[in-house]
PDB file of N, CA and C in Angstrom:
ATOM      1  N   UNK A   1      28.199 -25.249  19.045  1.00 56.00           N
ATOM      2  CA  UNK A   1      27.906 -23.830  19.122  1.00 56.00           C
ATOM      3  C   UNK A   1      28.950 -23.126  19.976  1.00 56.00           C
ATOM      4  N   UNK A   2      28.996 -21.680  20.018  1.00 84.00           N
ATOM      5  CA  UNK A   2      29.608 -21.088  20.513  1.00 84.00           C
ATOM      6  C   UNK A   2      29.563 -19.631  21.518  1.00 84.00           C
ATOM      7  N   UNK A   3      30.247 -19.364  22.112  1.00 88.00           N
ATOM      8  CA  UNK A   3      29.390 -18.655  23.556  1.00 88.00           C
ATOM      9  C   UNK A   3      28.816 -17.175  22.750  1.00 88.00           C
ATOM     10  N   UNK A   4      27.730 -16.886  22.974  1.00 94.00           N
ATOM     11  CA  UNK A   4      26.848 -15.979  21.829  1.00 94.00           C
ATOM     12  C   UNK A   4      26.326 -14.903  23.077  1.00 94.00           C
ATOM     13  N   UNK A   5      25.754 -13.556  22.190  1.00 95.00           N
ATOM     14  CA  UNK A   5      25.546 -12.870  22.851  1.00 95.00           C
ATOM     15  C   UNK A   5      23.978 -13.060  22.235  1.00 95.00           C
ATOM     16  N   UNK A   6      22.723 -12.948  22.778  1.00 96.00           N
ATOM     17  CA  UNK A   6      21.230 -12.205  21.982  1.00 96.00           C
ATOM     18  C   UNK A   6      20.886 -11.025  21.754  1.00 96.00           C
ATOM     19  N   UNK A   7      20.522 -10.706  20.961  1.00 96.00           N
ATOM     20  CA  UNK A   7      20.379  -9.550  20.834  1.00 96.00           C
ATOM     21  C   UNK A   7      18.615  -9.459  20.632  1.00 96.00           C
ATOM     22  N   UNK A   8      18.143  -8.675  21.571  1.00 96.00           N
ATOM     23  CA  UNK A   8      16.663  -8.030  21.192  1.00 96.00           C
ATOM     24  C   UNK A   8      16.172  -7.536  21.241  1.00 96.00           C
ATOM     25  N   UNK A   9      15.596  -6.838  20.464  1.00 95.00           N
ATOM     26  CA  UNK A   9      14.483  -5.954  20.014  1.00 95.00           C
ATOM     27  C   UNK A   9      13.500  -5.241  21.219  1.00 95.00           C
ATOM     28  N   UNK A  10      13.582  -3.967  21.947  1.00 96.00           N
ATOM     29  CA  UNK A  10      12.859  -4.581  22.971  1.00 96.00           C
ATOM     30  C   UNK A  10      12.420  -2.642  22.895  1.00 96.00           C
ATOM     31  N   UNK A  11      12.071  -2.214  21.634  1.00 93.00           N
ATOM     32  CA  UNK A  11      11.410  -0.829  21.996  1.00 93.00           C
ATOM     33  C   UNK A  11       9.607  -1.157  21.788  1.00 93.00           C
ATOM     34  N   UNK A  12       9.251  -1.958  21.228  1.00 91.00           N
ATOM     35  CA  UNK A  12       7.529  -2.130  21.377  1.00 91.00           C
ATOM     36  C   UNK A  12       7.336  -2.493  23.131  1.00 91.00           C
ATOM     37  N   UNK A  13       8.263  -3.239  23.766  1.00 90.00           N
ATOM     38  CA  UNK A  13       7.943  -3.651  24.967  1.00 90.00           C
ATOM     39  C   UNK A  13       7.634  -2.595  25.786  1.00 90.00           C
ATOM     40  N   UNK A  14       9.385  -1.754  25.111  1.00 91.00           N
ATOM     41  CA  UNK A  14       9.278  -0.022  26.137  1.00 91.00           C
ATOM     42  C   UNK A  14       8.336   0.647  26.006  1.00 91.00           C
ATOM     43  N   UNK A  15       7.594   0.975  24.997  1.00 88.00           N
ATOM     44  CA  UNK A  15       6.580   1.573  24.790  1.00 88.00           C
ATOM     45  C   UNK A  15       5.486   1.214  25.817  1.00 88.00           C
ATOM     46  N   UNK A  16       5.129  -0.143  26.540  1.00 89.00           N
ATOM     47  CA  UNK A  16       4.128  -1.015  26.860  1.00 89.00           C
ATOM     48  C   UNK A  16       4.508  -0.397  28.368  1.00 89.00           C
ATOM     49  N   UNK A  17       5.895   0.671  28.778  1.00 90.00           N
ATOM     50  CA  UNK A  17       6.332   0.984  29.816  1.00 90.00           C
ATOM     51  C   UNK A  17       7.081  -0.175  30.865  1.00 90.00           C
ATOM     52  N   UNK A  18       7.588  -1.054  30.526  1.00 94.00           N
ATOM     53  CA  UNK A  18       8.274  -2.023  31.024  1.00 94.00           C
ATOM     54  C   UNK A  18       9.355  -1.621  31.097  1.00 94.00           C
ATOM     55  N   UNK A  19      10.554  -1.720  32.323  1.00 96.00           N
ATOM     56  CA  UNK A  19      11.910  -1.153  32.127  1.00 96.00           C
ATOM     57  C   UNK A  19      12.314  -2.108  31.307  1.00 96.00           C
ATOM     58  N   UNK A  20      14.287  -2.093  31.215  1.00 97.00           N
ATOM     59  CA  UNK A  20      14.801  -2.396  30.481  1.00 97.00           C
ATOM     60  C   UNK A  20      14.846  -3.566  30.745  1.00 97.00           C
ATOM     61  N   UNK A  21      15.109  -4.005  32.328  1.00 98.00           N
ATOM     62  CA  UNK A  21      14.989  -5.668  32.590  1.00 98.00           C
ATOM     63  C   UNK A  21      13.976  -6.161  32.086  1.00 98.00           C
ATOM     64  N   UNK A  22      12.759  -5.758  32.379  1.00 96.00           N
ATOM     65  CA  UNK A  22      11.814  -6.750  32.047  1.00 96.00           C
ATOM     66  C   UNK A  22      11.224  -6.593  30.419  1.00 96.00           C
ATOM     67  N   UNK A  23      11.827  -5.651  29.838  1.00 96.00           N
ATOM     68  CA  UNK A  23      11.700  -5.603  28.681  1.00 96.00           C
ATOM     69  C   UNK A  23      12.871  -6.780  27.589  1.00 96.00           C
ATOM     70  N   UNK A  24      13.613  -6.917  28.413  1.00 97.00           N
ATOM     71  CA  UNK A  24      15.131  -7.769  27.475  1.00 97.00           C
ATOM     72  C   UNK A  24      14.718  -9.436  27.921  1.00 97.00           C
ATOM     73  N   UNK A  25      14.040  -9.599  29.109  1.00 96.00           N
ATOM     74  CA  UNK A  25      14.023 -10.791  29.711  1.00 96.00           C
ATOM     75  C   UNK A  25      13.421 -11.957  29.045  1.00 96.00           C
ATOM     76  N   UNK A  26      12.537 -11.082  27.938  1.00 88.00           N
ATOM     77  CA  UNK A  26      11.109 -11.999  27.833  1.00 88.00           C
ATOM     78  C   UNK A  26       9.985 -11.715  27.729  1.00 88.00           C
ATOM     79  N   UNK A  27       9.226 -11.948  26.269  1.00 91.00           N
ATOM     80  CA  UNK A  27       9.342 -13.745  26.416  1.00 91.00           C
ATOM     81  C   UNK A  27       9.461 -14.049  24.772  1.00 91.00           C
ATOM     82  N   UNK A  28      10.423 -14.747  24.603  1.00 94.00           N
ATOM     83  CA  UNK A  28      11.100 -15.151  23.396  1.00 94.00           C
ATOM     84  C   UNK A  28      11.041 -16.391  22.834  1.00 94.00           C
ATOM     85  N   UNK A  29      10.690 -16.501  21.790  1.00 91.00           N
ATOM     86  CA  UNK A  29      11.271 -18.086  21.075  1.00 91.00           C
ATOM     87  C   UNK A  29      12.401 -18.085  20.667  1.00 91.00           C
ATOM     88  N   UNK A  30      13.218 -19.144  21.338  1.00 91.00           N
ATOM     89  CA  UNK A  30      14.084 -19.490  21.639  1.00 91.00           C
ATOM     90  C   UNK A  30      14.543 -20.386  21.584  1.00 91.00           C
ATOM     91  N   UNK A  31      15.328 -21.594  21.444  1.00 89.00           N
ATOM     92  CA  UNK A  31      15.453 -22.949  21.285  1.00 89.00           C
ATOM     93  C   UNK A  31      16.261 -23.022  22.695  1.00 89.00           C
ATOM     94  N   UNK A  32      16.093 -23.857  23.236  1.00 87.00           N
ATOM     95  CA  UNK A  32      16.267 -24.003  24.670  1.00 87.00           C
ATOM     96  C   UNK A  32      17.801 -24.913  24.874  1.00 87.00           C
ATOM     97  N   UNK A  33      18.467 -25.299  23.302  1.00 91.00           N
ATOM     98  CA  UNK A  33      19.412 -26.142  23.277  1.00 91.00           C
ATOM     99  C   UNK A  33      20.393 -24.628  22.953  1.00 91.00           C
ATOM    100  N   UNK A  34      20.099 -23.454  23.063  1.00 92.00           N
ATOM    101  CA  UNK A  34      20.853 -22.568  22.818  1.00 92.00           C
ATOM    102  C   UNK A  34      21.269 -21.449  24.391  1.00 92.00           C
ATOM    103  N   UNK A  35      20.350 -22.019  25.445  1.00 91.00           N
ATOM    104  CA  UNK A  35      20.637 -21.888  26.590  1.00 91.00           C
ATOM    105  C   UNK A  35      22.108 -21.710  27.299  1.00 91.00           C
ATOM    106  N   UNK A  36      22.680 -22.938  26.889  1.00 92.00           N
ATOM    107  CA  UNK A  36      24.361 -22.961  27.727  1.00 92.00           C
ATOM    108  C   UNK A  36      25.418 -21.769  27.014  1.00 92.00           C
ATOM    109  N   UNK A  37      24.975 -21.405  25.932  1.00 95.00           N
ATOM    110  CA  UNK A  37      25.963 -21.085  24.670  1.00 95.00           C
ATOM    111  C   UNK A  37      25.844 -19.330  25.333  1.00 95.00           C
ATOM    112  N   UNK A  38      24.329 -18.618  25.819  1.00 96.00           N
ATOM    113  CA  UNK A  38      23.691 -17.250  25.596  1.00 96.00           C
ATOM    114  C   UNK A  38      24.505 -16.779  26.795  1.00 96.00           C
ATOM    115  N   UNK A  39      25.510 -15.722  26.874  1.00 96.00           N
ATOM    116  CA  UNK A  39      26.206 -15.285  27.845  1.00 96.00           C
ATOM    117  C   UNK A  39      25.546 -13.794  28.458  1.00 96.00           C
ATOM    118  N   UNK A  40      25.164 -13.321  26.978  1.00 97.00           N
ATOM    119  CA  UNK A  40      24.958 -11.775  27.339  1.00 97.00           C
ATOM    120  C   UNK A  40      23.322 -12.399  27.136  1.00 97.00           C
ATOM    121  N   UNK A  41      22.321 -11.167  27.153  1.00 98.00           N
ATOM    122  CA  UNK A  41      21.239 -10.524  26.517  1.00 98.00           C
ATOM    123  C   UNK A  41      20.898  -9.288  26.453  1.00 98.00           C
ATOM    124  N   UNK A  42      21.214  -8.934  25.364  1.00 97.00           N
ATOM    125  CA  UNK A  42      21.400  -7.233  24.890  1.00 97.00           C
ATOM    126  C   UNK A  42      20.007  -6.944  24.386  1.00 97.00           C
ATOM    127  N   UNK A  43      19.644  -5.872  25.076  1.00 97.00           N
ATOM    128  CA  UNK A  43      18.656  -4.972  24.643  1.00 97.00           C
ATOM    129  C   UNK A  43      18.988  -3.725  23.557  1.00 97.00           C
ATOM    130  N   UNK A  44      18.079  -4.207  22.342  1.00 95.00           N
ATOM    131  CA  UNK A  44      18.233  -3.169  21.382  1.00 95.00           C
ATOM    132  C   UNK A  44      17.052  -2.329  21.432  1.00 95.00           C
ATOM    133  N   UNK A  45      16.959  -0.423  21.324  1.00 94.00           N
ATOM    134  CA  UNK A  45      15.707   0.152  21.468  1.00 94.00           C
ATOM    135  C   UNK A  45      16.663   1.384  20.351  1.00 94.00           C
ATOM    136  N   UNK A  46      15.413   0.921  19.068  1.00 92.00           N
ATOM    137  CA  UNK A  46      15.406   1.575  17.770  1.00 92.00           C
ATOM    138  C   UNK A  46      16.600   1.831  17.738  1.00 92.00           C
ATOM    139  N   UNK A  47      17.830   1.111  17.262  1.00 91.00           N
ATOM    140  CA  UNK A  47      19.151   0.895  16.777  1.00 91.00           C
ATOM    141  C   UNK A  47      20.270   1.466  17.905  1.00 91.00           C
ATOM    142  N   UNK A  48      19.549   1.427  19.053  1.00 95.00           N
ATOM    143  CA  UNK A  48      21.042   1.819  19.958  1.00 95.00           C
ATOM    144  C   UNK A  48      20.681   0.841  21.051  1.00 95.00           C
ATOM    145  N   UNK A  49      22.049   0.143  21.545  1.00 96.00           N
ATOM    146  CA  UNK A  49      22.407  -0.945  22.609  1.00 96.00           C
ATOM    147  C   UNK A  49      21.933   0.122  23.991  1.00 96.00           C
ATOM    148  N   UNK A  50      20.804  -0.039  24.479  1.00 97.00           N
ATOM    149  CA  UNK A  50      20.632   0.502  26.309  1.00 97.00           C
ATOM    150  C   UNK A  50      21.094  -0.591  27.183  1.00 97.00           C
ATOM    151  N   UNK A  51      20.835  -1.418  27.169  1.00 98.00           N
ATOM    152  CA  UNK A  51      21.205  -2.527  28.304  1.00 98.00           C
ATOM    153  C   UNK A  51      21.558  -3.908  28.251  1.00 98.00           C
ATOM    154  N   UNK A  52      22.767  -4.593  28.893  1.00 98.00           N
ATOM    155  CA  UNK A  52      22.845  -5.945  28.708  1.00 98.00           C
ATOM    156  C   UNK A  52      22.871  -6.532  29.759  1.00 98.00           C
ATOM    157  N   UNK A  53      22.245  -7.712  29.823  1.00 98.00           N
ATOM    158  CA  UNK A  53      22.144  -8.793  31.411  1.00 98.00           C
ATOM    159  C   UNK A  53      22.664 -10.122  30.978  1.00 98.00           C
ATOM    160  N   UNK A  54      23.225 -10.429  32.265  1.00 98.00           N
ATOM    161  CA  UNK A  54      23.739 -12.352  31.683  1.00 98.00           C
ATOM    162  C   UNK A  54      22.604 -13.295  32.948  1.00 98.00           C
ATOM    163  N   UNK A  55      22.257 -13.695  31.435  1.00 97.00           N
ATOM    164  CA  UNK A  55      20.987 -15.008  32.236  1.00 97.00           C
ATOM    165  C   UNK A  55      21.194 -15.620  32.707  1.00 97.00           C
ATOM    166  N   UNK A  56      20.563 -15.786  34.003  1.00 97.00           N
ATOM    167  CA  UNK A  56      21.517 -17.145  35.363  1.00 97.00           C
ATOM    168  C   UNK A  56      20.645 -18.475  35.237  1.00 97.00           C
ATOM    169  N   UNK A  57      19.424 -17.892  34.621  1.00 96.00           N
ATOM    170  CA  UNK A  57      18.230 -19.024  34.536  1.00 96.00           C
ATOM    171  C   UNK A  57      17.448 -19.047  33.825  1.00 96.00           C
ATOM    172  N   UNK A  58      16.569 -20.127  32.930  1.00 96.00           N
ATOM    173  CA  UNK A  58      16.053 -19.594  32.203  1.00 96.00           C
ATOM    174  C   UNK A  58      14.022 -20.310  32.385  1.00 96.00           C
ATOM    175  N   UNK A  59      12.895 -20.021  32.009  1.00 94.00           N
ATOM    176  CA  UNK A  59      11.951 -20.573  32.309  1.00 94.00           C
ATOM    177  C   UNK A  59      11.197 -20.613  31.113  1.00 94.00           C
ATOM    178  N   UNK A  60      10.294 -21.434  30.918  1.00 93.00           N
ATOM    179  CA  UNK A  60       9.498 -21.497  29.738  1.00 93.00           C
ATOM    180  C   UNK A  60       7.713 -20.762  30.220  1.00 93.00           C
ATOM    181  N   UNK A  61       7.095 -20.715  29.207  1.00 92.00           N
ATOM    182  CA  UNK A  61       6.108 -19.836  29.935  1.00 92.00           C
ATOM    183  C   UNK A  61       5.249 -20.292  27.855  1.00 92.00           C
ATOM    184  N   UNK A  62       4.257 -20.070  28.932  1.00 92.00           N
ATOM    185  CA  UNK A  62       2.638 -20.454  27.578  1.00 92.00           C
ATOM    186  C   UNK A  62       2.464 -19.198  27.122  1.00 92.00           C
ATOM    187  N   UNK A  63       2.143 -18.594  26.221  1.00 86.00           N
ATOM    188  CA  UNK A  63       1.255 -17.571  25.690  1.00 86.00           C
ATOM    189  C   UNK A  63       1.296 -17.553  24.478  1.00 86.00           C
ATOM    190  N   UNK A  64       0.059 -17.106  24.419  1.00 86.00           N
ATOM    191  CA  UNK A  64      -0.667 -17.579  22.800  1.00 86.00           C
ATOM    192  C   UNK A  64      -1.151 -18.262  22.097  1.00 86.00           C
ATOM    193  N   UNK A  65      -0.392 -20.011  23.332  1.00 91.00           N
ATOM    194  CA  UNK A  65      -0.138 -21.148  22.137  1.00 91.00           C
ATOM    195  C   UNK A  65       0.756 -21.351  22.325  1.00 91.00           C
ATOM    196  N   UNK A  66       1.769 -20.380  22.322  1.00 91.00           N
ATOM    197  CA  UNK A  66       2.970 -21.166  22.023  1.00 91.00           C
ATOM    198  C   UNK A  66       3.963 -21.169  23.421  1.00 91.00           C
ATOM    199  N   UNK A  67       4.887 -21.708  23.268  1.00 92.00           N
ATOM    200  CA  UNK A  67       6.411 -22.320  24.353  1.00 92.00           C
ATOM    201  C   UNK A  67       7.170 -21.211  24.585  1.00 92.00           C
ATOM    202  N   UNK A  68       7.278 -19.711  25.399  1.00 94.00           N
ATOM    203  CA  UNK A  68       8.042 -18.765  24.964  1.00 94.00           C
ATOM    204  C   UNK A  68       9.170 -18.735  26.061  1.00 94.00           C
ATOM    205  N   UNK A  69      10.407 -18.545  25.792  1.00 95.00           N
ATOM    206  CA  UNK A  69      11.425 -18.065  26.998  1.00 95.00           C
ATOM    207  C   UNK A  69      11.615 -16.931  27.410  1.00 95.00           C
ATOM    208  N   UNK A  70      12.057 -17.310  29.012  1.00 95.00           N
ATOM    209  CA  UNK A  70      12.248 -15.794  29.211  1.00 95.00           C
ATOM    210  C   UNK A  70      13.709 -16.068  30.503  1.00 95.00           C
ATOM    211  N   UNK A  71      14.435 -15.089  30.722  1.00 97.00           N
ATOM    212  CA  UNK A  71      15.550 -15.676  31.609  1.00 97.00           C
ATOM    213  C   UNK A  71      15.278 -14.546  32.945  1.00 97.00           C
ATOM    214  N   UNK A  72      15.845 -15.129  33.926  1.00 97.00           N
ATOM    215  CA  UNK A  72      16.066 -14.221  35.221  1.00 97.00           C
ATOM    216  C   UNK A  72      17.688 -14.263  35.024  1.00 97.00           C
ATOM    217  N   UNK A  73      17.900 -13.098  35.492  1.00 97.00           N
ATOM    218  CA  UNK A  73      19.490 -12.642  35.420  1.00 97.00           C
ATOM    219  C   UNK A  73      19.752 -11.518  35.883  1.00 97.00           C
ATOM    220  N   UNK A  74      20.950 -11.007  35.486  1.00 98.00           N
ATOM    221  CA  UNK A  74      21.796  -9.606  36.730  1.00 98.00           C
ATOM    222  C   UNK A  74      22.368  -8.793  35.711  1.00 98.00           C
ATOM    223  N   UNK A  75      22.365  -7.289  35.715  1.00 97.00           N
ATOM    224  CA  UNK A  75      23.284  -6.787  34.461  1.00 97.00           C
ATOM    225  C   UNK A  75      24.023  -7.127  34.718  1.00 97.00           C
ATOM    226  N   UNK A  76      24.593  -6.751  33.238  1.00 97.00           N
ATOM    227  CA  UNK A  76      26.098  -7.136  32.848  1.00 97.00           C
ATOM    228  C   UNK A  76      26.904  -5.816  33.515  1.00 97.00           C
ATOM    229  N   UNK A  77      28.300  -6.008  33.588  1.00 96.00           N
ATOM    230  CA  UNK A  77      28.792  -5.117  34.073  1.00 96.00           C
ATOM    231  C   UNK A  77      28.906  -3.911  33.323  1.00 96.00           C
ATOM    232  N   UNK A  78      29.578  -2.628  33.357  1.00 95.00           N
ATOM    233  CA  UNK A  78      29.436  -1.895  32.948  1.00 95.00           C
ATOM    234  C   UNK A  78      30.551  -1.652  31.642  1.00 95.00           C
ATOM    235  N   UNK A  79      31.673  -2.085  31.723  1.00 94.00           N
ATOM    236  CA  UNK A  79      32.293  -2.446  31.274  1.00 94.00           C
ATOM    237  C   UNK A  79      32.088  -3.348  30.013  1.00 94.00           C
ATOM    238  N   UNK A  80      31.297  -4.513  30.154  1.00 93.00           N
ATOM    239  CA  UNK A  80      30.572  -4.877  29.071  1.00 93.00           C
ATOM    240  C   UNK A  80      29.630  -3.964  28.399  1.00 93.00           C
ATOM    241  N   UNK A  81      28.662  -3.801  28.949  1.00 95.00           N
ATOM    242  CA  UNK A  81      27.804  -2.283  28.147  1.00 95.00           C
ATOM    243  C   UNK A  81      28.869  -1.487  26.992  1.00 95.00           C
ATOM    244  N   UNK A  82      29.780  -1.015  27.608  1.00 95.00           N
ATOM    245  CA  UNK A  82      30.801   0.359  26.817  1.00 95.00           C
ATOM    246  C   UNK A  82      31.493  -0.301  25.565  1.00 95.00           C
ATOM    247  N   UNK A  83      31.891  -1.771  26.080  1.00 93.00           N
ATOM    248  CA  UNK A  83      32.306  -2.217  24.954  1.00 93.00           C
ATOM    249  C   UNK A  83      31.261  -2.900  23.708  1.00 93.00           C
ATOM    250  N   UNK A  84      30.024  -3.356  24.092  1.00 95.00           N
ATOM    251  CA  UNK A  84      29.237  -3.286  22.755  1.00 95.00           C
ATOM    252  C   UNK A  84      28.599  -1.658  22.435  1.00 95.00           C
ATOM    253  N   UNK A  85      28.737  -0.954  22.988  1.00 96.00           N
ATOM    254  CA  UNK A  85      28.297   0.076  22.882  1.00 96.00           C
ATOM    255  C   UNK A  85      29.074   0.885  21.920  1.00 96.00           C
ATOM    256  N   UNK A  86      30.521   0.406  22.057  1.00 95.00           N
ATOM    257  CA  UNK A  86      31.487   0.786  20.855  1.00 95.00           C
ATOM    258  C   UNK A  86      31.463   0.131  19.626  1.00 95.00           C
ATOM    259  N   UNK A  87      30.734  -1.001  19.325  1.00 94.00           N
ATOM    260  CA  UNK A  87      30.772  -1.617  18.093  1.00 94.00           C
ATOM    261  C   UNK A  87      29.273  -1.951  17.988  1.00 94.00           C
ATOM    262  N   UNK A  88      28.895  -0.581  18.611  1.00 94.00           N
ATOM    263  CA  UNK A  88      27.059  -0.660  18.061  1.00 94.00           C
ATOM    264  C   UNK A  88      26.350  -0.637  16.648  1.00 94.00           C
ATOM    265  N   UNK A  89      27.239   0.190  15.993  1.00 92.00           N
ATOM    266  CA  UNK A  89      26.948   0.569  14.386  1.00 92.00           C
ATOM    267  C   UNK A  89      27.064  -0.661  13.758  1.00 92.00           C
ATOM    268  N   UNK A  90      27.880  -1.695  13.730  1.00 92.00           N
ATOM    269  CA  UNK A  90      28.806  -2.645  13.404  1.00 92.00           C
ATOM    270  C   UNK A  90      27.281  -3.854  13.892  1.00 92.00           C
ATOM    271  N   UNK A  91      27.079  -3.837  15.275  1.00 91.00           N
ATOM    272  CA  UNK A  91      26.518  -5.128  16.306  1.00 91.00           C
ATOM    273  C   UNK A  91      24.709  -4.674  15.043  1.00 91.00           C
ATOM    274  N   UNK A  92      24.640  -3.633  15.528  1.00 86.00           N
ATOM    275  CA  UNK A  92      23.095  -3.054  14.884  1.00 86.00           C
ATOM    276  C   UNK A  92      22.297  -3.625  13.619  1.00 86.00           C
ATOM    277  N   UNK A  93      23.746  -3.475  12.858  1.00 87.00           N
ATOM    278  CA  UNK A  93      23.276  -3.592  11.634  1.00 87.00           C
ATOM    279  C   UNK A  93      23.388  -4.688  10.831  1.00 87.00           C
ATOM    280  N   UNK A  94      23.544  -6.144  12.040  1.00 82.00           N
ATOM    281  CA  UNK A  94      22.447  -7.380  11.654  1.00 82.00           C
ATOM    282  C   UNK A  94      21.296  -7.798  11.628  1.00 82.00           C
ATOM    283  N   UNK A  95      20.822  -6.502  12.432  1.00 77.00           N
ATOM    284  CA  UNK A  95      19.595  -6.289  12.654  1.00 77.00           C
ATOM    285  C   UNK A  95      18.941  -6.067  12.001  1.00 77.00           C
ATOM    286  N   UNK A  96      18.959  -6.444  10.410  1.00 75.00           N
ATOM    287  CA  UNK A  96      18.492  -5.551   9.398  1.00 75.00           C
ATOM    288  C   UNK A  96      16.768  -7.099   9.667  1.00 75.00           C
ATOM    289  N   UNK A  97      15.752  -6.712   8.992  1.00 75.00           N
ATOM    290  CA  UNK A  97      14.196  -7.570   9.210  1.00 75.00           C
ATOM    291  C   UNK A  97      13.562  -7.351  10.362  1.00 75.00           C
ATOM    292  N   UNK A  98      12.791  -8.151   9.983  1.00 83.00           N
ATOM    293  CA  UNK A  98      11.240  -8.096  11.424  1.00 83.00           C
ATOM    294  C   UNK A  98      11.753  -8.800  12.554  1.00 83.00           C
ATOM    295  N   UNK A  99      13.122  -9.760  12.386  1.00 87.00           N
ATOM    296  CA  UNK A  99      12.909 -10.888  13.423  1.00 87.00           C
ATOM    297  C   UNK A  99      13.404 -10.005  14.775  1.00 87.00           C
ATOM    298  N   UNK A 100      12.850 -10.299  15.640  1.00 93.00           N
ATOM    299  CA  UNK A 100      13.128 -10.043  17.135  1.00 93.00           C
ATOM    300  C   UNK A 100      14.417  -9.956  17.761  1.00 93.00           C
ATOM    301  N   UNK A 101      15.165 -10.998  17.320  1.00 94.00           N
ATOM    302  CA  UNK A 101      15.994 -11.845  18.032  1.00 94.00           C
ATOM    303  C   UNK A 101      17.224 -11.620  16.561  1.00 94.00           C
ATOM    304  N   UNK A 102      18.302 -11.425  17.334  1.00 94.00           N
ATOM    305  CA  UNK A 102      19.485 -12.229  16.392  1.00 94.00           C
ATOM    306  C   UNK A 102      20.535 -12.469  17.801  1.00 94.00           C
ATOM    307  N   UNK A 103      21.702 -13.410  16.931  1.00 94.00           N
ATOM    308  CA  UNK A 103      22.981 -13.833  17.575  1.00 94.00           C
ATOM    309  C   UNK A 103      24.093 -13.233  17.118  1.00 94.00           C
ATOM    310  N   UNK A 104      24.982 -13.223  17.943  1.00 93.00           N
ATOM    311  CA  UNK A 104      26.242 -12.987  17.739  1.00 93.00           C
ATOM    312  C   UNK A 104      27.207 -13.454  18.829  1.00 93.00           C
ATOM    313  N   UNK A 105      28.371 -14.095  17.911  1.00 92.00           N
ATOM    314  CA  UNK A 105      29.091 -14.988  18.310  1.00 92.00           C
ATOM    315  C   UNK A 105      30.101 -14.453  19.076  1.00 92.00           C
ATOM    316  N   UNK A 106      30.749 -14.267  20.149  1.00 89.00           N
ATOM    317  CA  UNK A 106      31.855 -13.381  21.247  1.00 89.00           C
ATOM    318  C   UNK A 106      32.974 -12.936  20.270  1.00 89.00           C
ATOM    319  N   UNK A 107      33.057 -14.497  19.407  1.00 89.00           N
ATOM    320  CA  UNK A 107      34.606 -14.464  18.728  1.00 89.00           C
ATOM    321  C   UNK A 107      34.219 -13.431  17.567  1.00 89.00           C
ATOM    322  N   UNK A 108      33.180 -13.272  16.772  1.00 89.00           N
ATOM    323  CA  UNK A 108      32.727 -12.145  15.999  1.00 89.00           C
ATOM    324  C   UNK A 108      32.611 -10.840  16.524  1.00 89.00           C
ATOM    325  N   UNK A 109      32.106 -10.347  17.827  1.00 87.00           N
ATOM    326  CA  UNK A 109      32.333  -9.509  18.216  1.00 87.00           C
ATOM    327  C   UNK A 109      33.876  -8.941  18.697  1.00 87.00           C
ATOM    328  N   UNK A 110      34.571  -9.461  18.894  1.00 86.00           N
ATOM    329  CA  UNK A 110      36.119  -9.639  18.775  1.00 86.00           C
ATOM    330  C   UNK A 110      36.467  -9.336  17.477  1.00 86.00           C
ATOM    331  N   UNK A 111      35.930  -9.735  16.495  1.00 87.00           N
ATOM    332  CA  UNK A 111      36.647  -9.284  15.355  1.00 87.00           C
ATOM    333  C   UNK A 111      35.747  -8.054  14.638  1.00 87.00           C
ATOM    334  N   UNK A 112      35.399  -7.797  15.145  1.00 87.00           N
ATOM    335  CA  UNK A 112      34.542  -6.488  14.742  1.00 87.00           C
ATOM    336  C   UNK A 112      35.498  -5.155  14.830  1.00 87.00           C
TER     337      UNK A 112
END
């Protein structure tokens, strides 16, 4: 694998009034072998990039039933923000379905 950014979904959370941290953090299914690879975690709210953090740690947590992740981490700099923020139209619109969650690969965002 390769160093990836997440991307998620995180305007039902906002709604629930959670900021942006604790709205991007968690809690996700996730495969936990995709841990070393996740550099960014980008918050998407209804097709525009608000916030990205890089996960320093990550924890597993029960609900529902099921195994869900969630990471503690620090924003990203700002600098990062501006630059997915420029290839938002482009980053967005893999976003196309229900799923929560997508990836994207650094070297793809580079060639965007």
């Amino acid at each position: 694998m390769k160093e990836e950014i997440m991307l998620v979904k995180i305007h039902n959370t906002l709604a629930d009034g959670k900021d942006y941290y604790e709205a991007t953090r968690g809690n996700w299914l996730v495969s936990a072998r995709r841990f070393p690879y996740i550099q960014y975690v980008v918050g998407v709210n209804r097709g525009k990039i608000v916030c990205a953090f890089i996960p320093e740690q990550w924890e597993t947590i029960e609900e529902g039933g099921r195994r869900k992740k969630r990471f503690e981490g620090v924003e990203a700099s700002l600098e990062i923000l501006q630059k997915l923020r420029q290839k938002e139209s482009e980053i967005v619109r893999i976003f196309r379905g229900k799923n929560p969650i997508k990836y994207l690969s650094l070297d793809k965002l580079e060639e965007m």
